[in-house]
PDB file of C-alpha atoms in Angstrom:
ATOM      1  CA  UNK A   1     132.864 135.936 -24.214  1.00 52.00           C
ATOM      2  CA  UNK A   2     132.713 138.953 -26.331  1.00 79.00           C
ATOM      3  CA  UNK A   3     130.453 141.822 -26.002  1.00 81.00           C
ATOM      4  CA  UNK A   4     127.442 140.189 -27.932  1.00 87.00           C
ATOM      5  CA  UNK A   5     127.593 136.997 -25.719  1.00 87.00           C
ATOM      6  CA  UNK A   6     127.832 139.153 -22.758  1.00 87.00           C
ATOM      7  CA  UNK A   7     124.581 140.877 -23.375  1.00 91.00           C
ATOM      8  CA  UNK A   8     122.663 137.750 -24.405  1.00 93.00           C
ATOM      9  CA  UNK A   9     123.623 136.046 -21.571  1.00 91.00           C
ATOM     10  CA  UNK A  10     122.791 138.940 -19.259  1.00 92.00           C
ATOM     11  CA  UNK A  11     119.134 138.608 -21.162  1.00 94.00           C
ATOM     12  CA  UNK A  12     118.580 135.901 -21.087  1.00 94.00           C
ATOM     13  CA  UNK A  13     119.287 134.719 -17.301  1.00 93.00           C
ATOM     14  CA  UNK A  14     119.607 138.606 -15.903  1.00 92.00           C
ATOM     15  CA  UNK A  15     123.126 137.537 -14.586  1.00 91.00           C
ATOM     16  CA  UNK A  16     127.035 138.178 -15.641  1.00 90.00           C
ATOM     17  CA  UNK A  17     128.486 135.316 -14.049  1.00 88.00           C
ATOM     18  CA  UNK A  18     127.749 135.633  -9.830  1.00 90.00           C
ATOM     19  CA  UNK A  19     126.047 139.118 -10.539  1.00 93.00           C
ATOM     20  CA  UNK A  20     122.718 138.779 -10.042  1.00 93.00           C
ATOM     21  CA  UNK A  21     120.030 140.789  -8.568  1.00 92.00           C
ATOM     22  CA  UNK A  22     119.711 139.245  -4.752  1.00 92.00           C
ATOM     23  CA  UNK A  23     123.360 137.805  -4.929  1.00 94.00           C
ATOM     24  CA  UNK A  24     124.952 138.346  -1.929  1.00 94.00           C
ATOM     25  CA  UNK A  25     127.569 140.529  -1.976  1.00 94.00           C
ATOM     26  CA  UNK A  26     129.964 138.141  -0.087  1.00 94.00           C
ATOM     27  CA  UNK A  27     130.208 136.046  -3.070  1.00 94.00           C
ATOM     28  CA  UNK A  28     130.169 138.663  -5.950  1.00 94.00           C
ATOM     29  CA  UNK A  29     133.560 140.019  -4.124  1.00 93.00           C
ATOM     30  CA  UNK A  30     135.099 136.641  -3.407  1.00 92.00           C
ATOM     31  CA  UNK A  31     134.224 135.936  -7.113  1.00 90.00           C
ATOM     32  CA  UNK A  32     135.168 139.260  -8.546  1.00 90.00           C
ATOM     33  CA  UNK A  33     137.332 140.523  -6.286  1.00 89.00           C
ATOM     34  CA  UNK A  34     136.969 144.165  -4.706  1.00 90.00           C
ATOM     35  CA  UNK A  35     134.863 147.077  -6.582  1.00 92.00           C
ATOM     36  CA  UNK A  36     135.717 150.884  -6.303  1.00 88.00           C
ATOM     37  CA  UNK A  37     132.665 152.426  -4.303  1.00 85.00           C
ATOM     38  CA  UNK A  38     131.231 155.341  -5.990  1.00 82.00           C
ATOM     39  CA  UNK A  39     130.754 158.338  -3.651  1.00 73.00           C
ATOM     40  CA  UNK A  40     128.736 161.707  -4.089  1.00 68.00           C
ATOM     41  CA  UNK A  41     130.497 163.914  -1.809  1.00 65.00           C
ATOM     42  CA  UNK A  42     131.104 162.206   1.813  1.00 67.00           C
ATOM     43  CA  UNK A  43     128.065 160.646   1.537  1.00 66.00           C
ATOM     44  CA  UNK A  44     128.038 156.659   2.760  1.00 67.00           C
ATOM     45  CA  UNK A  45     124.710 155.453   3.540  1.00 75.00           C
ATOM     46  CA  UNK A  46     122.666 152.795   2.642  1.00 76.00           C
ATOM     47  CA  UNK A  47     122.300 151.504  -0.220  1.00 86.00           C
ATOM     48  CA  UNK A  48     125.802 151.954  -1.696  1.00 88.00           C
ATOM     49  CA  UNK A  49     127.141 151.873  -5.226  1.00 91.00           C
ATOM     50  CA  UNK A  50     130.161 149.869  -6.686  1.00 93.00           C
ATOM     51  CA  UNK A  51     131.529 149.754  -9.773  1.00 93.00           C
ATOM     52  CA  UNK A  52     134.047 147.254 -11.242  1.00 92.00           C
ATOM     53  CA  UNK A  53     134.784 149.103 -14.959  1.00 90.00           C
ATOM     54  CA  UNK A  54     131.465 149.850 -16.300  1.00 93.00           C
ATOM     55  CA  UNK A  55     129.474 147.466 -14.297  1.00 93.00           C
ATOM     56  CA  UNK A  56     127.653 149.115 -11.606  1.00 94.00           C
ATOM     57  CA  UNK A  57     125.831 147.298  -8.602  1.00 94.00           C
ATOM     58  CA  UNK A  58     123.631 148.706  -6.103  1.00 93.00           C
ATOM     59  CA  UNK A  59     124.135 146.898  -2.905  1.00 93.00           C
ATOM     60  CA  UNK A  60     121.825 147.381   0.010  1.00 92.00           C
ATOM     61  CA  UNK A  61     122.357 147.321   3.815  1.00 90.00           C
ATOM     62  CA  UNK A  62     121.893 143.731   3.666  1.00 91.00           C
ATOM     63  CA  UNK A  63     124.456 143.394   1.726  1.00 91.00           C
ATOM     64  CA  UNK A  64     122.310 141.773  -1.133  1.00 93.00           C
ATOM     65  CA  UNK A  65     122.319 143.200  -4.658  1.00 94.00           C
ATOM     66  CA  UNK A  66     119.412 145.117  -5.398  1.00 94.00           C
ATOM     67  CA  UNK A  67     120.483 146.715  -8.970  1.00 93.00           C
ATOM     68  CA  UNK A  68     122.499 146.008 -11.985  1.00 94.00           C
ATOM     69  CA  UNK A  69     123.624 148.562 -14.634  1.00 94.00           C
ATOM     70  CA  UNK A  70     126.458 147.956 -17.501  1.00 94.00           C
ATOM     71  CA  UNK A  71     127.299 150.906 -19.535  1.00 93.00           C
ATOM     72  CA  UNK A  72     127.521 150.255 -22.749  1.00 92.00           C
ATOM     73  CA  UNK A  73     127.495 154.254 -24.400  1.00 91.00           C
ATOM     74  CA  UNK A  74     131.612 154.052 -24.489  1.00 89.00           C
ATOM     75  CA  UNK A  75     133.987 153.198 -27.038  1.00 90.00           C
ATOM     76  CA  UNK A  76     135.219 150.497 -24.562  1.00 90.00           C
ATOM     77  CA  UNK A  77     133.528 148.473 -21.592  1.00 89.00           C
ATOM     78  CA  UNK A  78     135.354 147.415 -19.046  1.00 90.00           C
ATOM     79  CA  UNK A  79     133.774 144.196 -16.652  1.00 87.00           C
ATOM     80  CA  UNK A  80     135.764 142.682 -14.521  1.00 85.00           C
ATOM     81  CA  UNK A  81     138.195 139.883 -15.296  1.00 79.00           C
ATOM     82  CA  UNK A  82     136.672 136.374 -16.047  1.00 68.00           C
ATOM     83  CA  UNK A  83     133.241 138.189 -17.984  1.00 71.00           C
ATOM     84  CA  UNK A  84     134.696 138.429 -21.083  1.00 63.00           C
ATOM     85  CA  UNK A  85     137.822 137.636 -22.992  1.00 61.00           C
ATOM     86  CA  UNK A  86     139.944 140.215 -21.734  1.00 62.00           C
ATOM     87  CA  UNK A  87     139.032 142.536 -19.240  1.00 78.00           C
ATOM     88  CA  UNK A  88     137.431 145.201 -22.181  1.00 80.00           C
ATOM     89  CA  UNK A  89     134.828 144.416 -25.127  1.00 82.00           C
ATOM     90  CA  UNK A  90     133.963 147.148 -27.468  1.00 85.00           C
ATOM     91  CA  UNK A  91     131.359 149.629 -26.889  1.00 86.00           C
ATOM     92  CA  UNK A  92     128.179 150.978 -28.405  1.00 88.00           C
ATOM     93  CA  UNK A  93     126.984 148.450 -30.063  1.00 93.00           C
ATOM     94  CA  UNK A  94     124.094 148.989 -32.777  1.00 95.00           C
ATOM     95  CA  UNK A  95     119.971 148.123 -32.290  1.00 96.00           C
ATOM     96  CA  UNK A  96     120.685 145.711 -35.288  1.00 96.00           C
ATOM     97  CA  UNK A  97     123.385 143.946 -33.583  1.00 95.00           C
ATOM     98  CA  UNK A  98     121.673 143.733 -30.418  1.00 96.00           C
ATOM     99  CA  UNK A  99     118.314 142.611 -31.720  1.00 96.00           C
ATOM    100  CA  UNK A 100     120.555 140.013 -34.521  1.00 96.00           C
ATOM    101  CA  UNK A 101     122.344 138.703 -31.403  1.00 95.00           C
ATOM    102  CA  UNK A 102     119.070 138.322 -29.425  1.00 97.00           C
ATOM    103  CA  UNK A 103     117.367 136.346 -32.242  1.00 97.00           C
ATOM    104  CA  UNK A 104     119.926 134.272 -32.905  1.00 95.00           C
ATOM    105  CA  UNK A 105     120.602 133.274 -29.462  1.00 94.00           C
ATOM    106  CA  UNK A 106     116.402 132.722 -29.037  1.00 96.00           C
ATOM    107  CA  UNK A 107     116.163 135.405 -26.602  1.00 96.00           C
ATOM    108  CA  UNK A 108     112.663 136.746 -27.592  1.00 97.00           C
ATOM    109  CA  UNK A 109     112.498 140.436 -26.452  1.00 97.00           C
ATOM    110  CA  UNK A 110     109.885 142.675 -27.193  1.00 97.00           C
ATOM    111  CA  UNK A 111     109.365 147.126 -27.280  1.00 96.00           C
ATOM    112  CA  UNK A 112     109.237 148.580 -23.973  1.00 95.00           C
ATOM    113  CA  UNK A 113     107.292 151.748 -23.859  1.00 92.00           C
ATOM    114  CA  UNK A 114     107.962 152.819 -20.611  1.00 89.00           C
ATOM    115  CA  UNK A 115     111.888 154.237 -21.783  1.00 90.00           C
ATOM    116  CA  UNK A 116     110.874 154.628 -25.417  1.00 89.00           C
ATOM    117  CA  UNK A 117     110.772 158.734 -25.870  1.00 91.00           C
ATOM    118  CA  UNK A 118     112.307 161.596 -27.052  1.00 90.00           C
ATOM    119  CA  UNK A 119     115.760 160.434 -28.891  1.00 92.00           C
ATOM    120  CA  UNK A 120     116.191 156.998 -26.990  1.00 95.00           C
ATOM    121  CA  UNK A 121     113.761 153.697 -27.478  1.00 95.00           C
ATOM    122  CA  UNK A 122     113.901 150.661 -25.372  1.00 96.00           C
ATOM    123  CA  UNK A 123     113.197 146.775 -25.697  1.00 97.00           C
ATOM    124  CA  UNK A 124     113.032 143.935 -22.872  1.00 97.00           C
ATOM    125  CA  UNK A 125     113.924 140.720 -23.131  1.00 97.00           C
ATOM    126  CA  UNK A 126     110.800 138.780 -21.847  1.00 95.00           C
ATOM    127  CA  UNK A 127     112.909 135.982 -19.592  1.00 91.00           C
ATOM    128  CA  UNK A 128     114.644 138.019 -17.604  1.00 94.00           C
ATOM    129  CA  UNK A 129     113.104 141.200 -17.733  1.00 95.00           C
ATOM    130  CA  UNK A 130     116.610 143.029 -18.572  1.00 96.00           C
ATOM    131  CA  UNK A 131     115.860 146.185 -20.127  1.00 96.00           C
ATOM    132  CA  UNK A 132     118.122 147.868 -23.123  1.00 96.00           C
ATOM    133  CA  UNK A 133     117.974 151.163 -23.897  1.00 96.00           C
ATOM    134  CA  UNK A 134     119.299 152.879 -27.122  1.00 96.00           C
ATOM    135  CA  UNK A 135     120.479 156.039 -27.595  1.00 96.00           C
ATOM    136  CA  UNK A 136     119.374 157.495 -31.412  1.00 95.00           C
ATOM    137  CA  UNK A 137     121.977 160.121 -32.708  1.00 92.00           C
ATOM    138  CA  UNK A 138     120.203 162.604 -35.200  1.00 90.00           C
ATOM    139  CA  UNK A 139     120.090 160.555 -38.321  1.00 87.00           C
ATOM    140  CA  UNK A 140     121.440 157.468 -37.161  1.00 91.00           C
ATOM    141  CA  UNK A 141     120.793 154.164 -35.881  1.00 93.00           C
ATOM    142  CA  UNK A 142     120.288 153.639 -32.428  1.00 96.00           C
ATOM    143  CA  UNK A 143     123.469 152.479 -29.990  1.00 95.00           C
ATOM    144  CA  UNK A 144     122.901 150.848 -26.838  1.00 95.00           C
ATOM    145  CA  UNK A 145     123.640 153.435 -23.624  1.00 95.00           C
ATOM    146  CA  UNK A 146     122.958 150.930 -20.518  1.00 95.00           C
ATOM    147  CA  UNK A 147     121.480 147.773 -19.731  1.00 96.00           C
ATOM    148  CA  UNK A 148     120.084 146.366 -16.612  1.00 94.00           C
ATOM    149  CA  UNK A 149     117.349 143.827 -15.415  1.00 93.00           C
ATOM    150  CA  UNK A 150     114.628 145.580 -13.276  1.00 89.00           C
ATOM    151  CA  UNK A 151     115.587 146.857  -9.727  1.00 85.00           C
ATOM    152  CA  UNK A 152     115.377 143.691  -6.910  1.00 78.00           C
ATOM    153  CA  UNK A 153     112.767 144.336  -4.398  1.00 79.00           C
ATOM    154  CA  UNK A 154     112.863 142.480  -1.226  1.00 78.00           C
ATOM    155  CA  UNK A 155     112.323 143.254   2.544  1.00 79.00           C
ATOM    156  CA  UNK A 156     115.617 144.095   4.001  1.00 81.00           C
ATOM    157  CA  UNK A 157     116.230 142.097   7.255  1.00 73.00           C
ATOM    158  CA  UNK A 158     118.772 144.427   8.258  1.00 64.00           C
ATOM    159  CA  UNK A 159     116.863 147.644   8.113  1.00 54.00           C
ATOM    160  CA  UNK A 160     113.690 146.013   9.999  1.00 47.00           C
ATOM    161  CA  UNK A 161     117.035 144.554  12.781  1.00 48.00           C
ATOM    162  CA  UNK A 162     118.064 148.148  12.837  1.00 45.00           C
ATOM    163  CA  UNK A 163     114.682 150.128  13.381  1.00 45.00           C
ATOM    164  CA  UNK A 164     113.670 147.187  15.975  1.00 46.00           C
ATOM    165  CA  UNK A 165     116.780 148.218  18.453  1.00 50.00           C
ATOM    166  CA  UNK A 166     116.160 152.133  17.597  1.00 47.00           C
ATOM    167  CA  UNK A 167     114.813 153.839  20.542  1.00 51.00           C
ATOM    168  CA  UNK A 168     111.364 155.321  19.930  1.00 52.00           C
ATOM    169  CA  UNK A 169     111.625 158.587  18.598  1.00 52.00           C
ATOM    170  CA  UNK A 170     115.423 158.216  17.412  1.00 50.00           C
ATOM    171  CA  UNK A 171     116.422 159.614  14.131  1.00 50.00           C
ATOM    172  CA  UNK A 172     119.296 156.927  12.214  1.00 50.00           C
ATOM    173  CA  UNK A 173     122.643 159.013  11.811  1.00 47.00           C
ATOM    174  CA  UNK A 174     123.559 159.763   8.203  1.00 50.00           C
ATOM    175  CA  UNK A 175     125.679 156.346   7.239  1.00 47.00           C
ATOM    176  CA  UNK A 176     125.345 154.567  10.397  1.00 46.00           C
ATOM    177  CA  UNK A 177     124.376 151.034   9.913  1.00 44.00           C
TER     178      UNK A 177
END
């Protein structure tokens, strides 16, 4: 795939191959093999982020997948091997191309006013619900900065497990499971 076909196939079914909001995380790592975990300072509570290149997943306690982000705003994106030909496409692609590459693949999409201000606008594809949003340079045409379906809500068997065998009036410790 190259980076075009990526993105329409992420609109259109709001998956890159076993990535998919809800997919356990069992089989996106037997799949994909293992992520880097992004930290913020020694901080390793629930839910967690991983990264493999410049896709990032959300994973909660359930170890489910509750958000998908691929950052597109550098000169090269890397996914992880088997997404694309190669382990890298090219980055920042155009509105045009994006919206070309939508229509041809009959993706309809439409604007999406909630992340359409100041000097970035927005479309979703109306399928899948994945969400684009373009970055516009001063005088130029917009590039594509991230793309993502919406967030996966569910209830989280493992948090209701965990607050059932809490003691009444027991605060969770920071990162315990």
């Amino acid at each position: 795939m190259e980076q075009l076909d990526v993105l329409t196939e992420l609109a259109r079914s709001g998956r890159l191959g076993p990535v998919e909001n809800g997919a356990a995380w069992d089989t996106v790592t037997a799949t994909l093999g293992e992520p880097w975990e992004v930290t913020i300072g020694n901080r390793r509570s629930w839910p967690r982020l991983f990264a493999y290149g410049d896709l990032e997943l959300s994973v909660c306690r359930c170890r489910r997948v509750i958000l998908i982000c691929l950052q597109t705003w550098r000169d090269v994106i890397e996914l992880p091997a088997g997404l694309a030909e190669g382990d890298t496409v090219p980055g920042g692609p155009t509105y045009a191309e994006v919206i070309g590459a939508l229509d041809r693949a009959g993706c309809a999409w439409q604007p999406h006013a909630p992340l359409t201000f100041g000097n970035q606008c927005s479309i979703r594809a109306t399928s899948s619900g994945v969400v684009f949003v373009f970055e516009i340079p001063d005088g130029e045409e917009p590039v594509l900065n991230v793309v993502g379906p919406p967030p996966h809500r569910h209830d989280c068997t493992a948090t209701a497990t965990i607050h059932a065998r809490r003691p009444a009036g027991v605060k969770p410790v920071e990162g315990a499971p």
